[in-house]
Coordinates of C-alpha atoms in Angstrom, one line a residue:
Chain A
M39 CA 51.2 -1.6 -6.7
S40 CA 53.0 -2.4 -3.0
E41 CA 51.3 -0.3 -0.2
Y42 CA 53.2 0.9 2.3
Y43 CA 51.4 0.5 5.5
L44 CA 51.1 0.4 9.6
V45 CA 48.7 -3.2 10.1
D46 CA 47.5 -4.7 13.5
V47 CA 49.2 -7.7 14.4
K48 CA 46.0 -9.3 15.3
S49 CA 44.7 -8.5 11.5
I50 CA 47.5 -11.2 9.9
S51 CA 47.8 -14.5 10.2
S52 CA 50.4 -17.0 8.8
K53 CA 50.8 -20.4 7.2
V54 CA 53.9 -20.9 8.1
P55 CA 53.9 -22.5 12.4
R56 CA 55.9 -20.8 14.8
S57 CA 58.2 -23.6 16.5
Q58 CA 59.7 -23.0 13.7
F59 CA 61.6 -20.6 14.8
S60 CA 63.4 -20.3 17.7
E61 CA 62.0 -18.6 20.9
D62 CA 65.1 -16.8 22.0
E63 CA 66.0 -15.6 18.7
L64 CA 61.5 -14.2 18.7
E65 CA 62.1 -12.8 21.9
M66 CA 65.4 -11.4 21.8
L67 CA 63.8 -9.5 17.4
A68 CA 60.9 -8.8 19.5
R69 CA 63.0 -6.9 22.2
S70 CA 64.7 -5.0 19.3
I71 CA 61.5 -3.8 17.3
L72 CA 60.0 -2.1 20.9
D73 CA 63.2 -0.6 21.0
A74 CA 64.3 0.2 17.8
G75 CA 60.6 1.5 17.6
G76 CA 59.5 -0.5 14.8
L77 CA 60.6 -3.6 12.9
L78 CA 62.9 -2.6 10.1
I79 CA 62.6 -5.1 7.5
P80 CA 58.5 -4.8 6.7
L81 CA 56.2 -8.1 5.9
L82 CA 54.8 -8.7 2.5
L83 CA 51.5 -9.0 3.1
K84 CA 48.2 -9.8 1.0
Q85 CA 45.4 -8.0 1.8
T86 CA 42.5 -11.2 2.2
G87 CA 39.8 -9.0 3.7
A88 CA 38.9 -5.9 5.1
E89 CA 40.3 -6.6 8.4
S90 CA 43.2 -9.6 7.4
Y91 CA 45.9 -9.7 5.8
D92 CA 48.0 -13.2 4.8
V93 CA 52.4 -13.3 5.8
L94 CA 53.6 -13.7 1.8
A95 CA 56.7 -13.3 3.4
G96 CA 58.7 -12.1 6.6
D97 CA 57.2 -15.1 8.7
R98 CA 59.7 -14.7 10.6
Q99 CA 59.8 -10.9 11.6
Y100 CA 56.1 -11.2 11.8
Y101 CA 55.9 -13.7 15.2
A102 CA 58.2 -11.6 16.7
A103 CA 56.3 -8.5 15.9
V104 CA 53.4 -11.6 17.4
K105 CA 55.4 -11.5 19.9
A106 CA 56.4 -7.8 20.6
R107 CA 52.4 -7.5 20.9
E108 CA 52.5 -9.5 23.6
I109 CA 55.3 -7.8 25.6
N110 CA 54.1 -4.2 25.1
P111 CA 50.1 -4.9 23.4
R112 CA 50.3 -1.1 23.5
Q113 CA 53.5 -0.1 21.4
A114 CA 53.4 -2.8 19.0
E115 CA 50.1 -2.7 18.4
T116 CA 51.0 -2.4 14.8
V117 CA 53.5 -3.5 12.5
N118 CA 55.3 -2.2 9.1
A119 CA 54.2 -3.9 6.6
F120 CA 54.5 -3.7 2.3
V121 CA 50.7 -4.6 1.2
V122 CA 51.2 -6.2 -2.0
A123 CA 49.0 -6.3 -4.8
E124 CA 48.0 -9.7 -6.0
K125 CA 49.5 -9.4 -9.6
S126 CA 53.4 -8.0 -8.3
A127 CA 52.9 -10.5 -5.3
Q128 CA 55.4 -12.7 -7.0
A129 CA 58.0 -10.1 -8.2
A130 CA 57.5 -9.2 -4.6
I131 CA 58.3 -12.1 -2.9
Q132 CA 61.1 -12.7 -5.5
Q133 CA 62.6 -9.6 -4.6
F134 CA 62.3 -10.1 -0.8
S135 CA 64.1 -13.7 -0.8
V136 CA 67.0 -11.5 -2.5
L137 CA 67.4 -9.0 -0.6
Y138 CA 67.1 -11.1 2.6
P139 CA 68.1 -14.6 2.0
E140 CA 68.7 -15.6 4.9
P141 CA 65.7 -16.2 6.8
H142 CA 64.3 -18.6 3.0
D143 CA 67.3 -20.7 4.1
R144 CA 65.1 -21.8 7.0
S145 CA 63.0 -23.5 4.2
P146 CA 59.9 -22.2 6.1
Q147 CA 58.2 -25.0 3.8
R148 CA 60.4 -28.0 4.1
P149 CA 58.0 -31.2 3.5
P150 CA 58.3 -33.5 6.8
T151 CA 61.1 -36.2 5.7
D152 CA 58.4 -39.0 7.4
G153 CA 55.0 -40.0 9.5
I154 CA 55.9 -39.0 13.1
D155 CA 57.3 -35.8 11.3
Q156 CA 54.3 -34.8 9.2
R157 CA 52.5 -35.7 12.8
L158 CA 54.2 -33.3 14.8
S159 CA 54.2 -30.6 12.0
N160 CA 50.6 -31.0 12.5
L161 CA 49.9 -31.3 16.2
E162 CA 52.4 -28.1 16.7
S163 CA 50.1 -26.6 14.6
R164 CA 46.9 -27.3 15.9
L165 CA 48.0 -26.0 18.9
E166 CA 49.1 -22.6 18.1
S167 CA 46.0 -22.0 16.5
A168 CA 44.2 -23.3 19.6
L169 CA 46.5 -21.5 22.0
Q170 CA 46.2 -17.9 19.7
E171 CA 42.0 -18.9 19.9
I172 CA 42.0 -19.0 23.7
K173 CA 44.3 -15.9 24.0
Q174 CA 41.7 -13.7 21.5
S175 CA 38.5 -14.8 23.5
Q176 CA 40.1 -14.4 26.6
K177 CA 40.8 -10.7 25.3
Q178 CA 37.5 -10.1 24.1
D179 CA 36.4 -11.4 28.0
V180 CA 38.8 -8.8 29.3
Q181 CA 37.6 -6.6 27.5
R182 CA 34.2 -7.0 27.6
L183 CA 34.2 -6.8 31.5
E184 CA 36.4 -3.5 31.5
Q185 CA 33.7 -1.2 29.1
Q186 CA 31.3 -3.1 31.1
I187 CA 32.6 -1.5 33.9
Q188 CA 32.9 1.6 32.8
T189 CA 28.9 1.9 31.4
L190 CA 28.2 0.7 35.2
Q191 CA 29.7 3.7 36.8
K192 CA 28.5 6.0 34.4
Q193 CA 25.3 5.2 36.2
I194 CA 26.7 5.7 39.2
P195 CA 25.8 9.4 39.8
P196 CA 29.1 11.2 39.9
K197 CA 29.0 12.7 43.6
V198 CA 29.4 15.9 43.8
E199 CA 28.5 17.6 46.9
A200 CA 28.0 20.8 47.4
L201 CA 31.0 21.3 50.3
E202 CA 32.9 18.8 47.9
I203 CA 32.7 22.4 45.8
F204 CA 33.2 24.8 48.5
N205 CA 36.1 23.5 49.3
S206 CA 38.1 22.2 46.3
A207 CA 36.8 24.0 43.0
S208 CA 39.0 25.9 41.4
S209 CA 38.2 29.9 40.7
V210 CA 36.7 29.3 37.3
E211 CA 34.9 26.9 38.3
L212 CA 33.4 28.9 41.3
L213 CA 33.0 31.0 38.8
Q214 CA 31.0 29.0 36.8
K215 CA 29.1 27.6 39.5
L216 CA 28.3 31.2 40.9
K217 CA 26.9 32.2 37.9
S218 CA 23.7 28.8 37.8
A219 CA 23.2 30.7 41.2
G220 CA 22.7 33.9 39.3
I221 CA 25.3 35.3 40.7
T222 CA 28.3 37.6 38.5
G223 CA 31.1 40.6 38.0
K224 CA 32.2 42.0 40.9
N225 CA 30.4 40.4 43.2
A226 CA 31.3 36.2 42.2
T227 CA 35.2 37.7 41.8
K228 CA 34.1 39.1 45.8
L229 CA 32.7 36.2 47.5
I230 CA 35.5 33.4 44.9
T231 CA 38.0 35.5 46.8
A232 CA 36.4 34.9 50.6
I233 CA 36.2 31.8 49.8
E234 CA 39.7 31.4 48.3
M235 CA 40.4 32.7 51.6
A236 CA 38.3 31.0 54.1
R237 CA 39.3 27.2 53.0
A238 CA 43.4 28.3 52.6
E239 CA 43.1 28.1 56.0
E240 CA 41.0 25.2 57.4
K241 CA 38.5 23.4 55.1
F242 CA 35.2 23.6 55.2
T243 CA 33.3 21.2 57.5
S244 CA 29.9 22.0 56.9
F245 CA 27.5 24.7 55.4
T246 CA 27.3 26.7 58.5
D247 CA 31.0 26.5 58.7
I248 CA 31.0 28.5 55.1
V249 CA 29.1 30.8 57.1
K250 CA 30.8 31.6 59.3
R251 CA 34.3 31.9 58.0
T252 CA 33.3 33.1 54.5
N253 CA 33.0 37.2 54.3
G254 CA 30.1 38.8 52.3
L255 CA 28.2 35.2 52.6
G256 CA 25.1 35.3 54.6
L257 CA 22.4 32.9 55.7
P258 CA 20.0 33.5 52.5
R259 CA 22.6 33.6 50.0
M260 CA 24.0 30.3 51.6
L261 CA 20.0 29.1 51.0
A262 CA 20.1 30.7 47.2
I263 CA 23.3 29.0 46.2
L264 CA 22.7 25.7 47.2
D265 CA 18.5 25.7 45.9
A266 CA 20.3 26.3 42.5
W267 CA 22.6 23.8 42.2
N268 CA 20.1 21.3 43.7
H269 CA 17.9 22.2 40.8
R270 CA 19.8 21.5 38.5
V271 CA 21.6 18.7 39.2
Chain B
M238 CA 21.8 3.6 17.2
K239 CA 21.2 6.5 14.6
T240 CA 24.8 7.6 13.5
I241 CA 24.6 11.1 11.8
A242 CA 27.7 13.2 9.8
I243 CA 27.6 16.8 9.5
Y244 CA 30.2 17.5 6.7
H245 CA 30.7 20.0 3.6
N246 CA 34.1 20.6 1.7
K247 CA 33.0 23.8 2.5
G248 CA 34.4 25.2 5.5
G249 CA 32.1 28.8 6.5
V250 CA 28.5 27.1 5.9
G251 CA 27.4 26.5 9.4
K252 CA 28.6 23.0 10.8
T253 CA 29.4 23.5 13.7
T254 CA 26.7 25.3 14.5
T255 CA 24.9 22.6 13.2
A256 CA 26.5 20.0 14.7
V257 CA 26.4 21.3 18.5
N258 CA 22.8 22.8 18.5
L259 CA 21.3 20.1 17.1
A260 CA 23.2 17.9 19.1
A261 CA 21.1 19.9 22.2
A262 CA 17.9 19.8 20.1
F263 CA 17.6 15.6 20.2
R264 CA 19.5 16.1 23.9
N265 CA 16.2 18.1 25.2
R266 CA 14.6 14.8 24.0
G267 CA 15.4 13.0 25.9
K268 CA 17.9 11.0 23.6
R269 CA 21.0 9.7 25.0
V270 CA 23.1 11.7 22.0
L271 CA 27.4 11.3 21.8
L272 CA 28.7 14.3 19.7
V273 CA 31.9 13.5 18.5
D274 CA 34.2 16.3 17.8
I275 CA 36.9 14.9 14.8
D276 CA 37.9 18.9 13.3
A277 CA 41.1 19.5 14.3
Q278 CA 39.7 23.1 14.7
A279 CA 37.9 21.4 17.2
N280 CA 35.0 24.7 17.3
S281 CA 32.4 21.9 18.5
T282 CA 34.7 20.4 21.5
F283 CA 35.1 24.7 22.6
A284 CA 30.9 24.8 21.9
T285 CA 30.5 22.4 24.3
G286 CA 32.4 24.2 27.1
L287 CA 35.4 22.0 27.2
I288 CA 38.2 24.6 26.7
K289 CA 37.7 26.7 29.5
F290 CA 41.3 26.7 30.4
Q291 CA 43.9 29.6 29.1
F292 CA 47.3 28.1 29.1
E293 CA 48.3 25.2 27.5
E294 CA 50.0 23.3 30.9
D295 CA 45.5 22.7 31.7
D296 CA 45.3 21.9 28.8
D297 CA 43.0 18.1 29.7
I298 CA 42.3 17.2 25.9
K299 CA 45.6 16.7 24.9
D300 CA 45.8 12.8 26.1
K301 CA 42.1 12.2 26.0
N302 CA 40.2 12.5 22.3
I303 CA 39.7 11.3 19.0
L304 CA 42.9 11.0 18.1
Q305 CA 43.2 8.0 20.7
V306 CA 40.3 6.8 19.9
I307 CA 41.1 6.3 16.1
S308 CA 45.0 5.5 16.7
A309 CA 44.4 2.2 19.2
G310 CA 43.0 -1.2 17.7
D311 CA 43.0 -2.0 21.7
F312 CA 42.8 0.9 23.7
D313 CA 40.7 3.8 24.2
F314 CA 37.6 3.5 23.7
I315 CA 34.6 5.3 23.7
P316 CA 34.0 5.0 27.4
E317 CA 37.3 5.7 28.6
I318 CA 38.0 8.6 26.3
V319 CA 34.1 10.6 26.6
R320 CA 33.0 13.1 29.1
Q321 CA 30.5 16.3 29.5
S322 CA 29.8 18.8 28.1
K323 CA 30.5 22.2 31.0
E324 CA 27.6 23.8 31.4
F325 CA 26.0 24.4 27.0
N326 CA 23.0 22.8 28.2
T327 CA 20.7 21.0 30.7
P328 CA 21.5 18.6 30.3
E329 CA 24.4 18.1 28.7
I330 CA 25.5 15.9 26.5
D331 CA 28.7 13.3 25.8
V332 CA 31.7 14.6 23.8
I333 CA 35.0 13.0 22.5
P334 CA 36.2 16.2 21.9
S335 CA 39.0 16.7 19.3
H336 CA 42.2 18.7 19.8
I337 CA 44.8 20.6 17.1
T338 CA 47.2 17.8 16.9
L339 CA 45.2 16.4 15.0
I340 CA 46.7 17.7 12.2
D341 CA 50.2 16.9 13.1
E342 CA 48.9 12.9 13.6
Q343 CA 47.6 12.8 9.8
Q344 CA 50.4 11.4 8.1
R345 CA 50.8 8.9 10.6
L346 CA 47.6 7.7 10.6
N347 CA 47.2 8.1 6.5
R348 CA 49.6 4.8 7.1
L349 CA 47.9 3.1 9.7
A350 CA 45.6 0.3 7.5
A351 CA 43.2 0.3 10.1
S352 CA 42.8 3.8 11.1
R353 CA 39.9 4.5 8.8
L354 CA 37.6 1.8 10.9
R355 CA 38.8 2.8 14.0
L356 CA 35.7 5.0 15.5
N357 CA 33.4 2.6 13.2
T358 CA 34.4 -0.3 15.0
K359 CA 34.1 1.9 18.3
L360 CA 30.4 2.7 18.0
Q361 CA 29.5 0.0 17.5
L362 CA 30.2 -1.4 20.9
V363 CA 28.0 1.6 22.4
E364 CA 24.7 0.9 20.3
D365 CA 23.3 0.3 23.6
D366 CA 25.1 3.5 25.3
Y367 CA 23.5 6.6 22.6
D368 CA 20.3 6.9 20.6
I369 CA 22.0 9.6 18.6
V370 CA 25.5 9.7 17.7
I371 CA 26.5 13.1 15.8
I372 CA 29.8 13.2 13.9
D373 CA 31.4 17.2 13.2
A374 CA 33.5 16.6 10.2
P375 CA 35.9 19.2 9.2
P376 CA 36.1 21.2 6.0
S377 CA 38.3 19.2 4.2
R378 CA 38.6 15.7 2.1
D379 CA 40.8 14.3 3.9
L380 CA 41.0 11.0 6.4
Y381 CA 39.2 12.3 8.6
A382 CA 35.8 13.3 6.5
E383 CA 37.0 9.7 5.1
I384 CA 36.2 8.5 8.5
A385 CA 34.1 10.3 9.4
L386 CA 31.6 9.6 6.6
I387 CA 32.5 5.5 6.9
A388 CA 31.1 5.7 10.6
A389 CA 28.2 7.1 10.0
D390 CA 24.4 5.5 8.7
Y391 CA 23.2 9.1 7.4
L392 CA 24.9 12.4 5.9
I393 CA 23.3 16.6 6.5
I394 CA 25.0 18.9 4.0
P395 CA 24.8 22.6 5.6
S396 CA 25.3 24.7 3.3
D397 CA 25.1 28.7 2.7
M398 CA 23.0 28.3 -0.5
K399 CA 26.1 30.2 -2.3
P400 CA 28.0 29.4 -5.7
F401 CA 30.8 28.2 -4.0
A402 CA 28.9 26.3 -1.3
N403 CA 26.7 24.7 -4.0
Q404 CA 29.3 23.9 -6.7
G405 CA 31.3 21.7 -3.8
L406 CA 28.3 19.5 -3.7
A407 CA 29.9 18.1 -7.0
N408 CA 32.9 17.1 -4.7
V409 CA 31.0 15.8 -1.4
K410 CA 28.4 13.4 -4.3
N411 CA 32.0 12.2 -5.3
F412 CA 33.9 11.7 -2.0
V413 CA 30.5 9.8 -0.8
G414 CA 30.7 8.0 -4.0
E415 CA 34.2 6.4 -3.1
V416 CA 33.2 6.1 0.6
N417 CA 30.5 3.5 -0.3
E418 CA 33.4 1.8 -1.8
T419 CA 35.1 1.5 1.8
R420 CA 32.0 1.2 2.8
A421 CA 31.0 -2.0 0.4
S422 CA 34.3 -3.9 1.7
I423 CA 33.0 -3.8 5.2
G424 CA 29.7 -4.5 4.5
K425 CA 28.1 -1.6 5.8
A426 CA 25.6 -0.1 3.8
P427 CA 25.6 3.5 0.8
L428 CA 25.7 6.5 3.5
H429 CA 22.1 8.2 3.3
V430 CA 22.5 11.8 2.3
L431 CA 19.7 13.1 4.6
G432 CA 20.1 16.3 2.7
V433 CA 21.1 19.4 2.2
L434 CA 20.6 21.7 4.9
P435 CA 20.0 25.3 4.2
S436 CA 22.1 27.4 7.1
K437 CA 23.6 31.0 7.7
V438 CA 20.7 31.9 5.2
M439 CA 19.9 35.8 5.4
T440 CA 17.3 37.1 6.8
N441 CA 17.0 40.3 4.3
S442 CA 13.4 39.2 2.0
R443 CA 14.4 40.3 -0.9
Y444 CA 17.2 37.7 -0.9
L445 CA 14.8 35.4 0.5
E446 CA 12.2 35.9 -2.8
Y447 CA 14.5 36.3 -5.2
V448 CA 17.7 34.8 -4.5
F449 CA 17.2 31.8 -3.0
P450 CA 14.8 29.7 -4.0
R451 CA 17.0 29.9 -7.3
Q452 CA 19.7 28.6 -5.6
R453 CA 17.8 26.2 -3.5
E454 CA 16.7 24.9 -7.3
T455 CA 20.0 24.9 -8.7
A456 CA 21.2 22.3 -5.8
L457 CA 18.1 20.4 -6.5
Q458 CA 19.0 20.0 -10.3
H459 CA 22.2 20.2 -10.8
Y460 CA 23.5 17.9 -7.6
G461 CA 20.9 15.7 -7.1
F462 CA 21.0 16.2 -3.4
P463 CA 17.4 16.5 -1.3
I464 CA 16.8 19.7 0.6
F465 CA 15.9 20.0 4.3
D466 CA 12.5 21.9 4.3
T467 CA 13.9 23.4 7.5
V468 CA 15.9 26.5 7.6
I469 CA 18.2 27.9 9.7
Y470 CA 18.6 31.4 9.4
E471 CA 21.9 33.5 10.6
R472 CA 20.5 35.3 13.4
V473 CA 22.8 37.4 15.9
V474 CA 21.3 35.4 18.7
L475 CA 23.3 31.9 16.8
S476 CA 26.6 33.5 17.2
N477 CA 26.4 35.2 20.3
C478 CA 25.3 31.8 22.1
I479 CA 29.0 30.5 21.5
N480 CA 30.8 33.6 21.7
Q481 CA 29.1 33.8 25.6
T482 CA 32.4 34.4 28.3
L483 CA 32.6 35.1 31.9
T484 CA 35.0 37.6 33.5
M485 CA 36.9 37.1 36.7
G486 CA 39.2 40.2 36.9
K487 CA 41.7 40.6 34.4
L488 CA 40.4 37.1 33.1
E489 CA 38.0 36.6 30.4
I490 CA 36.2 32.9 30.5
P491 CA 34.8 31.7 27.5
D492 CA 31.5 30.1 28.5
P493 CA 29.7 29.2 25.0
K494 CA 25.7 27.7 25.6
S495 CA 23.8 25.8 23.2
I496 CA 20.8 28.2 21.7
F497 CA 18.3 26.3 24.7
E498 CA 20.2 27.6 27.2
F499 CA 21.0 31.1 25.6
D500 CA 17.8 31.9 24.6
S501 CA 15.0 29.6 25.0
D502 CA 12.0 32.0 23.0
S503 CA 14.6 33.0 19.7
D504 CA 13.3 32.0 16.4
S505 CA 16.2 29.7 16.3
V506 CA 15.7 27.4 18.9
K507 CA 12.2 26.9 16.4
E508 CA 14.2 26.3 13.6
F509 CA 16.4 23.8 15.6
R510 CA 13.4 21.8 16.9
N511 CA 11.8 21.6 13.2
L512 CA 15.6 20.1 12.4
A513 CA 15.2 17.3 14.8
N514 CA 11.6 16.6 13.9
E515 CA 12.3 16.6 10.1
I516 CA 14.8 14.2 11.0
Q517 CA 13.6 12.2 13.2
Q518 CA 10.9 11.9 10.1
K519 CA 13.6 10.6 7.7
I520 CA 15.1 8.7 9.8
G521 CA 12.6 7.1 12.9
A522 CA 14.5 7.4 16.0

């Protein structure tokens, strides 16, 4: 059976060298893949591992998809493809070549005519695969670095200072914060209204400022709140 | 890092209660815990205090949840999506939230050849950051359940031990068999079924004396799954801790708590401590 899937471009490889196809044409096709929201003639693929595939037909589209991914890595991460079972592979390739003869007219498998051609095309494919490897390892390096940075950032304790909470927490956040300090119900609602009124006039500049300008928030209560928050953090 | 999936294809058997409170139990022992919610109902996400907003425009989860983790291969890794639970437990736990949009996206993801493996791959990248990962899987036999069981090392099957839940164990067994084939294809050992966890069990003494032992025996004999020694009983306090709210004027804001935070002296706390003990013995964490 041939199943229709979205396959990760990075998990596909082709045996035909990229240089068989004109870069201008690939570029144009790539743009159209992005603009049309996908490749309209799916690739034919053979699955070779849990996350690896070989192109059976559609090498030109494949390189266009690679190019599209280079242009927009997020949007073109995957490509439309039929994943073909071993036993239907021949029939699938034949159907494909009848329906879409044009890419095959280029006969990508054309044998090189003389020694220099042979060497050139070998060189080409070696360059191509070396380049791919470099790109791959560079991408992995960047990813690893980004992850390490993120892990590090997570270890830095978020610096939410009490003053910042008074100045910018939403009413819902304030409600929860006050609850953790044992202030609930009507008391909390009243206090939040008072805080919001005072900070709307002007940002609080210090804890003394908060106590001075917030109705119903005396020094003992303020200290109780700060102690409770400090304990939680 | 040990990854435990909580799954049964029968709903209403105490799956979310088990997932969030077990996560809290491990966290309270100093373990670094990640809770992954992959159920579109997002009950675990709610229970850990991440859905306090009342209006759609305040929804800050829509573009940063498990869906992005499964969709992209080169983007949206765990550290970018994870957030801390809010006023749920002291200390808080890390959560990958779920979202109702998971329902719409299932069809597209089904076509995505790699979607089954993405969570697995991305969890491997954070294996040094967490000791315990708990995955709350949906009560169905779908793509999301499959993703959960592929990513996990261990499986806990919460069950109220009633006839339908018991009969569902046959489905679970087949499903685990299927998932094991996929696991083999990526070189992962078969899923280790820790056992059926009796949960939402009535405290009625006649029931416990006559009916429960027979139901337990059936699960053991017919389906060949081990059964946990620990039993999570149905208690008022256990549903109350999820249903806490704060009121402000006319607004009622959800304020769910872990059972440890809500009532540290309750019997349910002891049950979850026992459960954590039993699991730690079984998996050696």
